[in-house]
Coordinates of C-alpha atoms in Angstrom, one line a residue:
X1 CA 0.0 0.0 0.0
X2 CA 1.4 3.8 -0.9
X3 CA 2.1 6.2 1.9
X4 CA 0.0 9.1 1.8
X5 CA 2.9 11.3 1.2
X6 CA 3.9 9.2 -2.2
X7 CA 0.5 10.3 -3.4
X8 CA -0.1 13.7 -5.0
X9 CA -2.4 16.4 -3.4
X10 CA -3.8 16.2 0.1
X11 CA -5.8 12.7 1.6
X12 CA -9.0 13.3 3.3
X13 CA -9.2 11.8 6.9
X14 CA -12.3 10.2 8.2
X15 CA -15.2 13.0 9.3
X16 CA -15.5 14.6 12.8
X17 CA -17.8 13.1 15.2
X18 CA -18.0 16.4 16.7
X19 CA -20.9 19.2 15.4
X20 CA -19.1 22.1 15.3
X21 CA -20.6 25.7 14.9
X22 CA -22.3 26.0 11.4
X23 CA -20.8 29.2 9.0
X24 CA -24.5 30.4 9.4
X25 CA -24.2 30.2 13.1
X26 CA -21.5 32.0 13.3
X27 CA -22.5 35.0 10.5
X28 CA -24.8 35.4 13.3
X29 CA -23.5 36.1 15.9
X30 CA -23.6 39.6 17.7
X31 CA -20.8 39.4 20.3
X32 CA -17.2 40.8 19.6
X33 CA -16.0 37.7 21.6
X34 CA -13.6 35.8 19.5
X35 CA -13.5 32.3 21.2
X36 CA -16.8 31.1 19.6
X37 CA -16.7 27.2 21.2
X38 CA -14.5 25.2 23.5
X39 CA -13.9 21.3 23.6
X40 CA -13.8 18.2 20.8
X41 CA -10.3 17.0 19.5
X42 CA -7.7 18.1 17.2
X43 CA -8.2 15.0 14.9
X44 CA -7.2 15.7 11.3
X45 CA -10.7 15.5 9.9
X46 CA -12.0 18.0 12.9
X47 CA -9.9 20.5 12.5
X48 CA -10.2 20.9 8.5
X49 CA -14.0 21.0 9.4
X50 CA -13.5 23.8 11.1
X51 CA -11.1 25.6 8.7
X52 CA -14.0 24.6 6.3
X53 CA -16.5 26.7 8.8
X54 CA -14.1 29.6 9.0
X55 CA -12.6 28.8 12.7
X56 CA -9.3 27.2 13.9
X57 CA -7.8 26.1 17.2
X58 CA -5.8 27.4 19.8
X59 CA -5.7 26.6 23.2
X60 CA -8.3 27.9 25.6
X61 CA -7.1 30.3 27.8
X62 CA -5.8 30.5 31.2
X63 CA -8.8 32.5 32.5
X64 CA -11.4 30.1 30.9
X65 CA -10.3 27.2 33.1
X66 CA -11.8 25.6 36.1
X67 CA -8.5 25.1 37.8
X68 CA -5.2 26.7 37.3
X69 CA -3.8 23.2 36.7
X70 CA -6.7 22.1 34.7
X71 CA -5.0 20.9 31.5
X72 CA -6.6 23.6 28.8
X73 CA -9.2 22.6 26.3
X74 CA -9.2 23.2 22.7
X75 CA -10.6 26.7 21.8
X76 CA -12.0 26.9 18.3
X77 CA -11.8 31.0 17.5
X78 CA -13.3 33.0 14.8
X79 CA -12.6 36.7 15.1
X80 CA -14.7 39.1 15.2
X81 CA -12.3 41.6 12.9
X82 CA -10.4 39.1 10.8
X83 CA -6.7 39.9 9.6
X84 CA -6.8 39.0 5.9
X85 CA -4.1 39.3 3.0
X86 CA -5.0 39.9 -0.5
X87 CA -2.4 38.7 -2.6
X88 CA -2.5 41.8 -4.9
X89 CA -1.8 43.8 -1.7
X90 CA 0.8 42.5 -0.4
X91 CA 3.7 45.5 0.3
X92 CA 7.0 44.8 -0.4
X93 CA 9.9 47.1 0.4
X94 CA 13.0 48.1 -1.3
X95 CA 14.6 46.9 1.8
X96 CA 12.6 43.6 1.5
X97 CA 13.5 43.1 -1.9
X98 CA 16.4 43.6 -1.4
X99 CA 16.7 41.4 1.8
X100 CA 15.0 37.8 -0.6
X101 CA 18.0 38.1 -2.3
X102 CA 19.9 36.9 0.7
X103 CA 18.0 34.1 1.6
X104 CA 16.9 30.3 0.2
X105 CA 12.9 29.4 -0.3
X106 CA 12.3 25.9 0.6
X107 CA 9.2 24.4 1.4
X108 CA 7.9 21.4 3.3
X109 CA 11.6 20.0 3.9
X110 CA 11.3 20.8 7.8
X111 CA 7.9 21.1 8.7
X112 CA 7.9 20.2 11.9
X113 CA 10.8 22.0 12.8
X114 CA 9.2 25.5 11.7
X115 CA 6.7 24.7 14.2
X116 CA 8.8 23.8 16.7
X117 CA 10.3 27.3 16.4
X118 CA 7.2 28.7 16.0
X119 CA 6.2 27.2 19.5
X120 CA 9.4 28.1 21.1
X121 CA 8.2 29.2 24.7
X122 CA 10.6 31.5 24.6
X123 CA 8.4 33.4 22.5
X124 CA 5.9 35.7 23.7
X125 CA 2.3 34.9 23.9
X126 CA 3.4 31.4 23.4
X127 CA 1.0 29.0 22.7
X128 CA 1.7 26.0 20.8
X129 CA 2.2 22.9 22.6
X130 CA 2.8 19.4 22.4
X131 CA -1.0 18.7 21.2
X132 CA -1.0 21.2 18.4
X133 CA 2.3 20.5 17.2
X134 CA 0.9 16.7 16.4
X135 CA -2.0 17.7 15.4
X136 CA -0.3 19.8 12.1
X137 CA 2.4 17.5 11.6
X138 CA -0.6 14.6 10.9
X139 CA -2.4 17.0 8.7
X140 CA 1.4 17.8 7.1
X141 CA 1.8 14.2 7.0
X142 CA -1.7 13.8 4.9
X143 CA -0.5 16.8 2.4
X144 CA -2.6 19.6 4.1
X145 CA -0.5 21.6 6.0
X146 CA 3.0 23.2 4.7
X147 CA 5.7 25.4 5.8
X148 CA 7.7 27.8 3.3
X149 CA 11.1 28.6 4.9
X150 CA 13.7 31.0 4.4
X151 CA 17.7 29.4 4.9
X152 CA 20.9 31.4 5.1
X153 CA 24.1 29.6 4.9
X154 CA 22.9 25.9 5.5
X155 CA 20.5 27.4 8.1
X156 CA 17.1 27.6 8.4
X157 CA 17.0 31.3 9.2
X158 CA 12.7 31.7 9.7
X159 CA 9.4 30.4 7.8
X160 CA 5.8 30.6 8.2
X161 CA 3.1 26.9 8.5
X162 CA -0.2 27.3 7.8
X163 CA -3.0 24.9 5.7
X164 CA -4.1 24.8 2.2
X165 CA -7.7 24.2 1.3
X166 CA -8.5 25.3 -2.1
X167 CA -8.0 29.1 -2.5
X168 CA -7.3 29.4 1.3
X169 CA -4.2 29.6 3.2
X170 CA -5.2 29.9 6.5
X171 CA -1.5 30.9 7.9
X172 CA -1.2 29.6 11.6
X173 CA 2.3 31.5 12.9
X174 CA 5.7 32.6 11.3
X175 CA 9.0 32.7 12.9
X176 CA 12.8 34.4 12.4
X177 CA 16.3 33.8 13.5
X178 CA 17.4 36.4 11.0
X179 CA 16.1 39.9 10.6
X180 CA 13.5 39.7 7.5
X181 CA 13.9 35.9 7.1
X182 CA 9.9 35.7 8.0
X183 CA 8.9 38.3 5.6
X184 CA 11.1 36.6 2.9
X185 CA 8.8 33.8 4.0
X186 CA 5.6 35.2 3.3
X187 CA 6.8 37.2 -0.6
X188 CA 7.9 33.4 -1.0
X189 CA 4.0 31.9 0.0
X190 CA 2.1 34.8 -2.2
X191 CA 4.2 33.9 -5.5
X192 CA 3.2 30.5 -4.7
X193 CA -0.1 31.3 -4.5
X194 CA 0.2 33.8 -7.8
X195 CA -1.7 31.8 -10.4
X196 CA -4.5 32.3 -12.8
X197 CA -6.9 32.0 -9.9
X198 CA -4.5 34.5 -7.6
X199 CA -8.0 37.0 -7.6
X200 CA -9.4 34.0 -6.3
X201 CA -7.4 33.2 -3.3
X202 CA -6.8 34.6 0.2
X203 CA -4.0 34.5 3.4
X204 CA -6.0 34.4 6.4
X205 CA -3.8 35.8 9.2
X206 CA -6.2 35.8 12.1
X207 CA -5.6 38.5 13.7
X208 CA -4.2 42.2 11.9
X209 CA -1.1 43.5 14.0
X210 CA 0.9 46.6 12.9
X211 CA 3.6 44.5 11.9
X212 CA 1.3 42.7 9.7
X213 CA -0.5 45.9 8.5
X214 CA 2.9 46.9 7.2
X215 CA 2.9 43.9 4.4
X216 CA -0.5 44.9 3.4
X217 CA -2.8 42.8 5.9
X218 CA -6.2 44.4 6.4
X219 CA -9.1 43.6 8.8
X220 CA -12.9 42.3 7.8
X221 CA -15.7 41.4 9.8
X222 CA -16.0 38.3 10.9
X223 CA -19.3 37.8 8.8
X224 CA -17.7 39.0 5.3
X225 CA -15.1 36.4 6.2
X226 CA -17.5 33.6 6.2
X227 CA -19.7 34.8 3.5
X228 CA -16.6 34.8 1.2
X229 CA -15.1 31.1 2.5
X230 CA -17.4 29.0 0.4
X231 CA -15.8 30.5 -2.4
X232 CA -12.1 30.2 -1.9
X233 CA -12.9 26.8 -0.3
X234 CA -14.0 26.1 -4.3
X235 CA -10.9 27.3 -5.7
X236 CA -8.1 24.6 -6.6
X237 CA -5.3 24.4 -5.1
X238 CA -2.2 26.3 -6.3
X239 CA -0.3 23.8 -8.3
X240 CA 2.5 23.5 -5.8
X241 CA 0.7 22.6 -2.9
X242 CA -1.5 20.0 -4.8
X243 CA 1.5 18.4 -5.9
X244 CA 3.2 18.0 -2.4
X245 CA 2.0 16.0 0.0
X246 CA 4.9 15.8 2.4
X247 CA 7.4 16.1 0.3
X248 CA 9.7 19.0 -0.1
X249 CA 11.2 21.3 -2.5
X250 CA 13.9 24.2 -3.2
X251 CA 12.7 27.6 -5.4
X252 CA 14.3 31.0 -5.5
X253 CA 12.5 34.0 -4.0
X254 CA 12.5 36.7 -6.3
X255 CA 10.4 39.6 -4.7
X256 CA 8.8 40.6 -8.0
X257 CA 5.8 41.8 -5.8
X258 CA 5.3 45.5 -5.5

């Protein structure tokens, strides 16, 4: 029998057994609370459901919890303002330009290592653990999730992981070692994601931070979010990404965008 990541484009897993909030539910809803629902698993075929409904997990937060040493819960969130990136609007700096000369684009070669450093707890706000490291590297393993990585000298200098689901890339964190290594990262994901249906697809970000609003991330309500996923979720996959499913590749990063 072939492993799943001999196989081109991404396997689906067996359904949730979990009901998770409907996309009409959520249009719904009036508060500006972000955590929408709290509990279920982080099995592969639960949490592409609930990309596919326009949340994602995180874990629930320390003030949520019964007891302080009450292990947390999965939090599913859908934000009320979501940070969104246009591939036409992405901003890229002479600096920046400059700066993806200096690095190598590779891309699933060391997936879970790019989370790893994306989890590092050293990191402020820290907040992925040992549950949702596994959880992506399974949905990696089945040709769903990817990392794009920017090396320097033999070294893996920063990257970004997120998913791919038709025209979505819903982007989960990025890293750096290396001063612009993660924005190297990201100029690297959009001209992946610059093909004939490029109008068609979106970066979800989660939330917009000024860093973020820099690169040309904007914010949307949370219902023009959902009301557009049912289109991107139609869109095929860039080529790239259809084509690896745990694998790994090298390309330059040229910067071309303005």
């Amino acid at each position: 029998m072939d492993h799943p990541n001999d196989r081109p484009g991404p396997v689906e897993p067996p359904p949730t057994p979990w009901e998770l909030p409907s996309r009409e539910q959520l249009a719904a809803l009036e508060t500006d609370d972000d955590l929408v629902a709290v509990g279920a698993d982080l099995a592969p075929g639960t949490v592409l459901a609930a990309y596919r409904r326009g949340i994602f997990p995180m874990p629930e937060p320390p003030r949520l919890r019964l007891r302080s040493r009450t292990p947390p819960a999965v939090g599913w969130w859908c934000p009320a303002d979501r940070g969104v990136l246009r591939l036409d609007r992405l901003r890229v700096s002479r600096s920046l330009r400059r700066a993806v000369r200096d690095f190598e684009i590779r891309v699933d070669t060391v997936f879970d290592e790019v989370v790893a450093a994306c989890g590092d707890p050293r990191r402020p706000g820290a907040w992925i653990d040992a549950e949702i490291r596994a959880a992506y590297s399974e949905l990696h393993r089945l040709g769903w999730a990817h990392s794009v990585e920017a090396w320097q000298d033999g070294r893996l200098a920063g990257g970004l992981y997120g998913v791919a689901i038709g025209g979505l890339f819903a982007g989960e964190s990025m890293f750096y070692r290396v001063r612009d290594a993660s924005k190297v990262a990201l100029v690297a994901l959009v001209e992946r994601l610059a093909d004939e249906h490029a109008r068609d697809r979106l970066i979800d970000v989660q939330w917009s931070t000024p860093h973020l609003q820099s690169l040309g991330v904007e914010e949307i309500p949370r219902r023009a979010y959902l009301e557009q996923l049912p289109g991107l979720l139609g869109v095929p996959l860039p080529a790239a990404f259809a084509q690896l499913a745990g694998g790994g590749e090298s390309l330059p990063a040229t910067g071309g965008h303005q």
